Amino acid sequence: QSVLTQPPSVSGAPGQRVTISCTGSSSNIGAGYDVHWYQQLPGTAPKLLIYGNSNRPSGVPDRFSGSKSGTSASLAITGLQAEDEADYYCQSYDSSLSGFWVFGGGTKLTVL
Amino acid sequence: QVQLVESGGGVVQPGGSLRLSCAASGFTFSSYGMHWVRQAPGKGLEWVAFIRYDGSNKYYADSVKGRFTISRDNSKNTLYLQMNSLRAEDTAVYYCAKLSPGRAFDIWGQGTMVTVSS
């Protein structure tokens, strides 16, 4: 069981908007630690998608956006495209005894 | 071109050992902390270990503490993961990743597969 909780799957039609939630606790997201998001296309390594809650690395389309509030964070994808079909992971830092760097369980995005 | 390339994966029997390497290029390796992250077949990402830029501090996930050792050779721009007392549950693709100034994993290698099986 992951420290950060994500829905196992989400889906949307091309052009639609989807959101992926990431729920933590007072020892990670709620403690003020940044949330980062990664995209993993099938058969490839993860790629940094959003860093510092809402910042996009160079080359990431502005269709991808992130936000954080309280003990949760969200990734939003607008104008869904077929190539967005992938697994998405949130990640933060946890200050509990068995913490350090923690990931969500991952969300599979299906473009219908 | 910023790049991380892992090597050293393979098939090993339970209780055996393996050493993974991660060769870095395109950035000042000695200035950044580095991580190992693994992904079991069909599963999510699991952080494994971290080493500071100068090797002064190392941190491990509970699942590997006492069995795995992370190290680095800044003169060779290379990160290592020594894995001892391997178990079936250690079977995974192992990725090395660079820690960004903002504490994200901003550069990832392509991964190397480790299979623990008799």
PDB file of C-alpha atoms in Angstrom:
ATOM      1  CA  GLN A   1       0.000   0.000   0.000  1.00  0.00           C
ATOM      2  CA  SER A   2       1.454   3.328  -1.108  1.00  0.00           C
ATOM      3  CA  VAL A   3       1.917   6.299   1.200  1.00  0.00           C
ATOM      4  CA  LEU A   4       0.344   8.527  -1.458  1.00  0.00           C
ATOM      5  CA  THR A   5      -3.049   7.402  -2.774  1.00  0.00           C
ATOM      6  CA  GLN A   6      -4.008   7.694  -6.444  1.00  0.00           C
ATOM      7  CA  PRO A   7      -7.008   6.260  -8.318  1.00  0.00           C
ATOM      8  CA  PRO A   8      -5.941   3.114 -10.198  1.00  0.00           C
ATOM      9  CA  SER A   9      -7.423   4.335 -13.460  1.00  0.00           C
ATOM     10  CA  VAL A  10      -9.053   7.277 -15.202  1.00  0.00           C
ATOM     11  CA  SER A  11     -10.291   7.661 -18.742  1.00  0.00           C
ATOM     12  CA  GLY A  12     -11.459  10.316 -21.142  1.00  0.00           C
ATOM     13  CA  ALA A  13     -12.236  10.917 -24.775  1.00  0.00           C
ATOM     14  CA  PRO A  14      -9.895  12.864 -27.055  1.00  0.00           C
ATOM     15  CA  GLY A  15     -10.193  16.587 -26.400  1.00  0.00           C
ATOM     16  CA  GLN A  16     -11.639  16.155 -22.925  1.00  0.00           C
ATOM     17  CA  ARG A  17     -10.165  17.149 -19.575  1.00  0.00           C
ATOM     18  CA  VAL A  18      -9.208  14.654 -16.894  1.00  0.00           C
ATOM     19  CA  THR A  19      -7.800  15.016 -13.418  1.00  0.00           C
ATOM     20  CA  ILE A  20      -5.752  12.624 -11.312  1.00  0.00           C
ATOM     21  CA  SER A  21      -5.749  13.038  -7.556  1.00  0.00           C
ATOM     22  CA  CYS A  22      -2.938  12.287  -5.118  1.00  0.00           C
ATOM     23  CA  THR A  23      -3.872  12.112  -1.448  1.00  0.00           C
ATOM     24  CA  GLY A  24      -1.262  12.167   1.283  1.00  0.00           C
ATOM     25  CA  SER A  25      -1.098  13.041   4.950  1.00  0.00           C
ATOM     26  CA  SER A  26       0.349  15.455   7.483  1.00  0.00           C
ATOM     27  CA  SER A  27       3.779  13.822   7.221  1.00  0.00           C
ATOM     28  CA  ASN A  28       4.203  14.398   3.504  1.00  0.00           C
ATOM     29  CA  ILE A  29       2.050  16.679   1.334  1.00  0.00           C
ATOM     30  CA  GLY A  30       0.374  18.257   4.365  1.00  0.00           C
ATOM     31  CA  ALA A  31       3.766  19.014   5.884  1.00  0.00           C
ATOM     32  CA  GLY A  32       4.493  21.340   3.013  1.00  0.00           C
ATOM     33  CA  TYR A  33       6.674  19.082   0.879  1.00  0.00           C
ATOM     34  CA  ASP A  34       6.414  19.605  -2.850  1.00  0.00           C
ATOM     35  CA  VAL A  35       4.558  17.190  -5.111  1.00  0.00           C
ATOM     36  CA  HIS A  36       6.027  16.085  -8.421  1.00  0.00           C
ATOM     37  CA  TRP A  37       4.366  14.144 -11.234  1.00  0.00           C
ATOM     38  CA  TYR A  38       5.824  11.638 -13.674  1.00  0.00           C
ATOM     39  CA  GLN A  39       4.518  10.177 -16.911  1.00  0.00           C
ATOM     40  CA  GLN A  40       5.481   6.638 -17.876  1.00  0.00           C
ATOM     41  CA  LEU A  41       4.647   5.626 -21.419  1.00  0.00           C
ATOM     42  CA  PRO A  42       4.362   1.871 -22.048  1.00  0.00           C
ATOM     43  CA  GLY A  43       7.745   0.143 -21.942  1.00  0.00           C
ATOM     44  CA  THR A  44       9.704   3.281 -21.123  1.00  0.00           C
ATOM     45  CA  ALA A  45      11.297   4.956 -18.124  1.00  0.00           C
ATOM     46  CA  PRO A  46       9.348   7.557 -16.147  1.00  0.00           C
ATOM     47  CA  LYS A  47       9.657  11.164 -17.254  1.00  0.00           C
ATOM     48  CA  LEU A  48       9.297  14.265 -15.068  1.00  0.00           C
ATOM     49  CA  LEU A  49       6.042  15.994 -16.000  1.00  0.00           C
ATOM     50  CA  ILE A  50       5.394  18.520 -13.208  1.00  0.00           C
ATOM     51  CA  TYR A  51       7.792  19.632 -10.476  1.00  0.00           C
ATOM     52  CA  GLY A  52       7.296  21.782  -7.410  1.00  0.00           C
ATOM     53  CA  ASN A  53       3.517  21.229  -7.436  1.00  0.00           C
ATOM     54  CA  SER A  54       2.762  23.228 -10.575  1.00  0.00           C
ATOM     55  CA  ASN A  55       5.852  23.815 -12.701  1.00  0.00           C
ATOM     56  CA  ARG A  56       6.435  22.271 -16.116  1.00  0.00           C
ATOM     57  CA  PRO A  57       9.920  21.309 -17.310  1.00  0.00           C
ATOM     58  CA  SER A  58      10.936  22.618 -20.682  1.00  0.00           C
ATOM     59  CA  GLY A  59       9.192  20.707 -23.456  1.00  0.00           C
ATOM     60  CA  VAL A  60       6.115  19.630 -21.483  1.00  0.00           C
ATOM     61  CA  PRO A  61       2.945  20.981 -23.144  1.00  0.00           C
ATOM     62  CA  ASP A  62       0.838  23.453 -21.190  1.00  0.00           C
ATOM     63  CA  ARG A  63      -2.042  20.982 -21.469  1.00  0.00           C
ATOM     64  CA  PHE A  64      -0.535  19.487 -18.316  1.00  0.00           C
ATOM     65  CA  SER A  65      -0.960  21.367 -15.047  1.00  0.00           C
ATOM     66  CA  GLY A  66      -0.565  20.617 -11.366  1.00  0.00           C
ATOM     67  CA  SER A  67      -1.951  21.972  -8.132  1.00  0.00           C
ATOM     68  CA  LYS A  68      -1.695  21.298  -4.430  1.00  0.00           C
ATOM     69  CA  SER A  69      -3.954  22.024  -1.484  1.00  0.00           C
ATOM     70  CA  GLY A  70      -3.753  20.778   2.061  1.00  0.00           C
ATOM     71  CA  THR A  71      -2.855  17.093   2.061  1.00  0.00           C
ATOM     72  CA  SER A  72      -3.685  16.531  -1.619  1.00  0.00           C
ATOM     73  CA  ALA A  73      -2.487  17.358  -5.076  1.00  0.00           C
ATOM     74  CA  SER A  74      -3.935  17.039  -8.556  1.00  0.00           C
ATOM     75  CA  LEU A  75      -2.725  16.652 -12.100  1.00  0.00           C
ATOM     76  CA  ALA A  76      -4.977  17.999 -14.830  1.00  0.00           C
ATOM     77  CA  ILE A  77      -4.697  17.166 -18.505  1.00  0.00           C
ATOM     78  CA  THR A  78      -6.739  19.192 -20.969  1.00  0.00           C
ATOM     79  CA  GLY A  79      -7.288  18.544 -24.665  1.00  0.00           C
ATOM     80  CA  LEU A  80      -6.628  14.825 -24.233  1.00  0.00           C
ATOM     81  CA  GLN A  81      -4.617  13.212 -26.996  1.00  0.00           C
ATOM     82  CA  ALA A  82      -4.043   9.552 -27.808  1.00  0.00           C
ATOM     83  CA  GLU A  83      -0.362   9.873 -26.943  1.00  0.00           C
ATOM     84  CA  ASP A  84      -1.276  10.869 -23.369  1.00  0.00           C
ATOM     85  CA  GLU A  85      -2.262   7.265 -22.658  1.00  0.00           C
ATOM     86  CA  ALA A  86       0.236   6.280 -19.979  1.00  0.00           C
ATOM     87  CA  ASP A  87       0.755   5.653 -16.280  1.00  0.00           C
ATOM     88  CA  TYR A  88       1.042   8.737 -14.077  1.00  0.00           C
ATOM     89  CA  TYR A  89       2.730   8.848 -10.665  1.00  0.00           C
ATOM     90  CA  CYS A  90       2.781  11.498  -7.982  1.00  0.00           C
ATOM     91  CA  GLN A  91       5.801  11.763  -5.675  1.00  0.00           C
ATOM     92  CA  SER A  92       6.686  13.695  -2.557  1.00  0.00           C
ATOM     93  CA  TYR A  93       8.846  13.486   0.558  1.00  0.00           C
ATOM     94  CA  ASP A  94       7.718  11.938   3.825  1.00  0.00           C
ATOM     95  CA  SER A  95       9.104  12.877   7.232  1.00  0.00           C
ATOM     96  CA  SER A  96       7.816   9.860   9.141  1.00  0.00           C
ATOM     97  CA  LEU A  97      10.121   7.136  10.464  1.00  0.00           C
ATOM     98  CA  SER A  98       9.658   4.906   7.434  1.00  0.00           C
ATOM     99  CA  GLY A  99       9.478   7.756   5.003  1.00  0.00           C
ATOM    100  CA  PHE A 100      11.857   9.659   2.760  1.00  0.00           C
ATOM    101  CA  TRP A 101      10.943   9.781  -0.907  1.00  0.00           C
ATOM    102  CA  VAL A 102       7.512   8.318  -1.605  1.00  0.00           C
ATOM    103  CA  PHE A 103       5.437   7.612  -4.715  1.00  0.00           C
ATOM    104  CA  GLY A 104       1.762   7.178  -5.326  1.00  0.00           C
ATOM    105  CA  GLY A 105       0.582   3.815  -6.596  1.00  0.00           C
ATOM    106  CA  GLY A 106       0.142   5.151 -10.109  1.00  0.00           C
ATOM    107  CA  THR A 107      -2.871   5.914 -12.297  1.00  0.00           C
ATOM    108  CA  LYS A 108      -3.453   4.367 -15.698  1.00  0.00           C
ATOM    109  CA  LEU A 109      -4.902   6.930 -18.112  1.00  0.00           C
ATOM    110  CA  THR A 110      -6.900   5.458 -20.969  1.00  0.00           C
ATOM    111  CA  VAL A 111      -7.838   7.660 -23.918  1.00  0.00           C
ATOM    112  CA  LEU A 112     -11.115   6.271 -25.246  1.00  0.00           C
TER     113      LEU A 112
ATOM    114  CA  GLN B   1      23.184  15.462 -23.833  1.00  0.00           C
ATOM    115  CA  VAL B   2      22.191  14.666 -20.267  1.00  0.00           C
ATOM    116  CA  GLN B   3      22.090  10.912 -19.885  1.00  0.00           C
ATOM    117  CA  LEU B   4      22.043   8.091 -17.359  1.00  0.00           C
ATOM    118  CA  VAL B   5      22.800   4.539 -18.462  1.00  0.00           C
ATOM    119  CA  GLU B   6      22.314   1.597 -16.112  1.00  0.00           C
ATOM    120  CA  SER B   7      24.005  -1.771 -16.435  1.00  0.00           C
ATOM    121  CA  GLY B   8      24.643  -4.910 -14.408  1.00  0.00           C
ATOM    122  CA  GLY B   9      21.201  -6.443 -14.284  1.00  0.00           C
ATOM    123  CA  GLY B  10      20.577 -10.128 -14.820  1.00  0.00           C
ATOM    124  CA  VAL B  11      19.268 -13.342 -13.323  1.00  0.00           C
ATOM    125  CA  VAL B  12      20.489 -14.323  -9.869  1.00  0.00           C
ATOM    126  CA  GLN B  13      19.514 -17.017  -7.394  1.00  0.00           C
ATOM    127  CA  PRO B  14      17.854 -16.158  -4.079  1.00  0.00           C
ATOM    128  CA  GLY B  15      20.510 -15.218  -1.556  1.00  0.00           C
ATOM    129  CA  GLY B  16      22.870 -14.097  -4.286  1.00  0.00           C
ATOM    130  CA  SER B  17      24.464 -10.740  -5.021  1.00  0.00           C
ATOM    131  CA  LEU B  18      24.557  -8.298  -7.903  1.00  0.00           C
ATOM    132  CA  ARG B  19      26.090  -4.862  -8.465  1.00  0.00           C
ATOM    133  CA  LEU B  20      24.340  -2.320 -10.635  1.00  0.00           C
ATOM    134  CA  SER B  21      26.091   0.640 -12.232  1.00  0.00           C
ATOM    135  CA  CYS B  22      24.751   3.918 -13.571  1.00  0.00           C
ATOM    136  CA  ALA B  23      26.996   5.956 -15.868  1.00  0.00           C
ATOM    137  CA  ALA B  24      26.222   9.669 -15.991  1.00  0.00           C
ATOM    138  CA  SER B  25      27.073  12.126 -18.740  1.00  0.00           C
ATOM    139  CA  GLY B  26      26.125  15.618 -19.875  1.00  0.00           C
ATOM    140  CA  PHE B  27      26.005  17.213 -16.414  1.00  0.00           C
ATOM    141  CA  THR B  28      28.267  17.781 -13.410  1.00  0.00           C
ATOM    142  CA  PHE B  29      27.651  14.450 -11.695  1.00  0.00           C
ATOM    143  CA  SER B  30      29.563  15.409  -8.551  1.00  0.00           C
ATOM    144  CA  SER B  31      27.130  18.261  -7.833  1.00  0.00           C
ATOM    145  CA  TYR B  32      23.931  16.240  -7.519  1.00  0.00           C
ATOM    146  CA  GLY B  33      22.381  13.676  -5.231  1.00  0.00           C
ATOM    147  CA  MET B  34      21.365  10.448  -6.926  1.00  0.00           C
ATOM    148  CA  HIS B  35      18.664   7.853  -6.369  1.00  0.00           C
ATOM    149  CA  TRP B  36      17.844   4.268  -7.209  1.00  0.00           C
ATOM    150  CA  VAL B  37      14.158   3.528  -7.886  1.00  0.00           C
ATOM    151  CA  ARG B  38      12.710   0.143  -8.797  1.00  0.00           C
ATOM    152  CA  GLN B  39       9.569  -1.143 -10.450  1.00  0.00           C
ATOM    153  CA  ALA B  40       8.419  -4.745 -10.025  1.00  0.00           C
ATOM    154  CA  PRO B  41       6.721  -6.300 -13.066  1.00  0.00           C
ATOM    155  CA  GLY B  42       3.291  -4.748 -13.505  1.00  0.00           C
ATOM    156  CA  LYS B  43       3.666  -2.660 -10.343  1.00  0.00           C
ATOM    157  CA  GLY B  44       4.326   0.943  -9.424  1.00  0.00           C
ATOM    158  CA  LEU B  45       7.495   2.840  -8.618  1.00  0.00           C
ATOM    159  CA  GLU B  46       9.327   2.218  -5.332  1.00  0.00           C
ATOM    160  CA  TRP B  47      12.129   4.434  -4.067  1.00  0.00           C
ATOM    161  CA  VAL B  48      15.127   2.314  -3.029  1.00  0.00           C
ATOM    162  CA  ALA B  49      18.086   4.459  -1.993  1.00  0.00           C
ATOM    163  CA  PHE B  50      19.623   7.953  -2.111  1.00  0.00           C
ATOM    164  CA  ILE B  51      23.174   9.263  -1.851  1.00  0.00           C
ATOM    165  CA  ARG B  52      24.205  12.886  -1.422  1.00  0.00           C
ATOM    166  CA  TYR B  53      26.364  14.576  -4.049  1.00  0.00           C
ATOM    167  CA  ASP B  54      29.534  13.945  -2.080  1.00  0.00           C
ATOM    168  CA  GLY B  55      28.601  10.520  -0.731  1.00  0.00           C
ATOM    169  CA  SER B  56      28.455  11.844   2.830  1.00  0.00           C
ATOM    170  CA  ASN B  57      24.926  10.642   3.534  1.00  0.00           C
ATOM    171  CA  LYS B  58      22.989   7.630   2.343  1.00  0.00           C
ATOM    172  CA  TYR B  59      19.357   6.687   2.901  1.00  0.00           C
ATOM    173  CA  TYR B  60      17.526   3.436   2.241  1.00  0.00           C
ATOM    174  CA  ALA B  61      13.981   2.119   2.031  1.00  0.00           C
ATOM    175  CA  ASP B  62      13.124  -0.254   4.872  1.00  0.00           C
ATOM    176  CA  SER B  63      12.659  -3.052   2.345  1.00  0.00           C
ATOM    177  CA  VAL B  64      16.365  -3.033   1.394  1.00  0.00           C
ATOM    178  CA  LYS B  65      18.091  -1.648   4.478  1.00  0.00           C
ATOM    179  CA  GLY B  66      20.975  -3.842   5.585  1.00  0.00           C
ATOM    180  CA  ARG B  67      21.071  -5.712   2.257  1.00  0.00           C
ATOM    181  CA  PHE B  68      21.690  -2.989  -0.356  1.00  0.00           C
ATOM    182  CA  THR B  69      24.469  -0.394  -0.420  1.00  0.00           C
ATOM    183  CA  ILE B  70      24.476   2.718  -2.562  1.00  0.00           C
ATOM    184  CA  SER B  71      27.781   4.325  -3.478  1.00  0.00           C
ATOM    185  CA  ARG B  72      29.325   6.615  -6.074  1.00  0.00           C
ATOM    186  CA  ASP B  73      32.630   7.382  -7.733  1.00  0.00           C
ATOM    187  CA  ASN B  74      32.591  11.022  -8.769  1.00  0.00           C
ATOM    188  CA  SER B  75      35.901  10.608 -10.615  1.00  0.00           C
ATOM    189  CA  LYS B  76      34.194   8.086 -12.880  1.00  0.00           C
ATOM    190  CA  ASN B  77      30.766   9.791 -12.998  1.00  0.00           C
ATOM    191  CA  THR B  78      29.235   6.528 -11.869  1.00  0.00           C
ATOM    192  CA  LEU B  79      26.617   5.497  -9.321  1.00  0.00           C
ATOM    193  CA  TYR B  80      26.438   1.984  -7.895  1.00  0.00           C
ATOM    194  CA  LEU B  81      23.994  -0.267  -6.080  1.00  0.00           C
ATOM    195  CA  GLN B  82      25.433  -3.340  -4.383  1.00  0.00           C
ATOM    196  CA  MET B  83      22.618  -5.811  -3.755  1.00  0.00           C
ATOM    197  CA  ASN B  84      23.212  -8.713  -1.369  1.00  0.00           C
ATOM    198  CA  SER B  85      20.940 -11.414   0.079  1.00  0.00           C
ATOM    199  CA  LEU B  86      18.603 -11.002  -2.851  1.00  0.00           C
ATOM    200  CA  ARG B  87      15.017 -12.189  -2.566  1.00  0.00           C
ATOM    201  CA  ALA B  88      12.334 -12.984  -5.110  1.00  0.00           C
ATOM    202  CA  GLU B  89      10.571  -9.748  -4.171  1.00  0.00           C
ATOM    203  CA  ASP B  90      13.611  -7.770  -5.323  1.00  0.00           C
ATOM    204  CA  THR B  91      12.782  -8.736  -8.911  1.00  0.00           C
ATOM    205  CA  ALA B  92      12.256  -5.444 -10.735  1.00  0.00           C
ATOM    206  CA  VAL B  93      13.541  -2.954 -13.248  1.00  0.00           C
ATOM    207  CA  TYR B  94      16.027  -0.746 -11.433  1.00  0.00           C
ATOM    208  CA  TYR B  95      16.325   2.887 -12.488  1.00  0.00           C
ATOM    209  CA  CYS B  96      18.890   5.446 -11.438  1.00  0.00           C
ATOM    210  CA  ALA B  97      17.619   9.007 -11.257  1.00  0.00           C
ATOM    211  CA  LYS B  98      19.153  12.419 -10.647  1.00  0.00           C
ATOM    212  CA  LEU B  99      17.853  14.674  -7.902  1.00  0.00           C
ATOM    213  CA  SER B 100      16.985  18.131  -9.189  1.00  0.00           C
ATOM    214  CA  PRO B 101      17.512  21.330  -7.186  1.00  0.00           C
ATOM    215  CA  GLY B 102      13.753  21.293  -6.631  1.00  0.00           C
ATOM    216  CA  ARG B 103      13.976  17.768  -5.166  1.00  0.00           C
ATOM    217  CA  ALA B 104      12.284  16.066  -8.104  1.00  0.00           C
ATOM    218  CA  PHE B 105      13.728  13.131 -10.023  1.00  0.00           C
ATOM    219  CA  ASP B 106      14.475  15.081 -13.177  1.00  0.00           C
ATOM    220  CA  ILE B 107      16.603  12.665 -15.199  1.00  0.00           C
ATOM    221  CA  TRP B 108      16.051   8.894 -15.388  1.00  0.00           C
ATOM    222  CA  GLY B 109      18.037   6.101 -16.930  1.00  0.00           C
ATOM    223  CA  GLN B 110      16.464   3.490 -19.177  1.00  0.00           C
ATOM    224  CA  GLY B 111      16.510   0.870 -16.417  1.00  0.00           C
ATOM    225  CA  THR B 112      18.139  -2.532 -15.933  1.00  0.00           C
ATOM    226  CA  MET B 113      16.190  -5.703 -15.137  1.00  0.00           C
ATOM    227  CA  VAL B 114      17.033  -7.794 -12.108  1.00  0.00           C
ATOM    228  CA  THR B 115      15.415 -11.218 -11.786  1.00  0.00           C
ATOM    229  CA  VAL B 116      15.810 -13.226  -8.599  1.00  0.00           C
ATOM    230  CA  SER B 117      14.847 -16.824  -9.275  1.00  0.00           C
ATOM    231  CA  SER B 118      16.092 -20.328  -8.736  1.00  0.00           C
TER     232      SER B 118
END
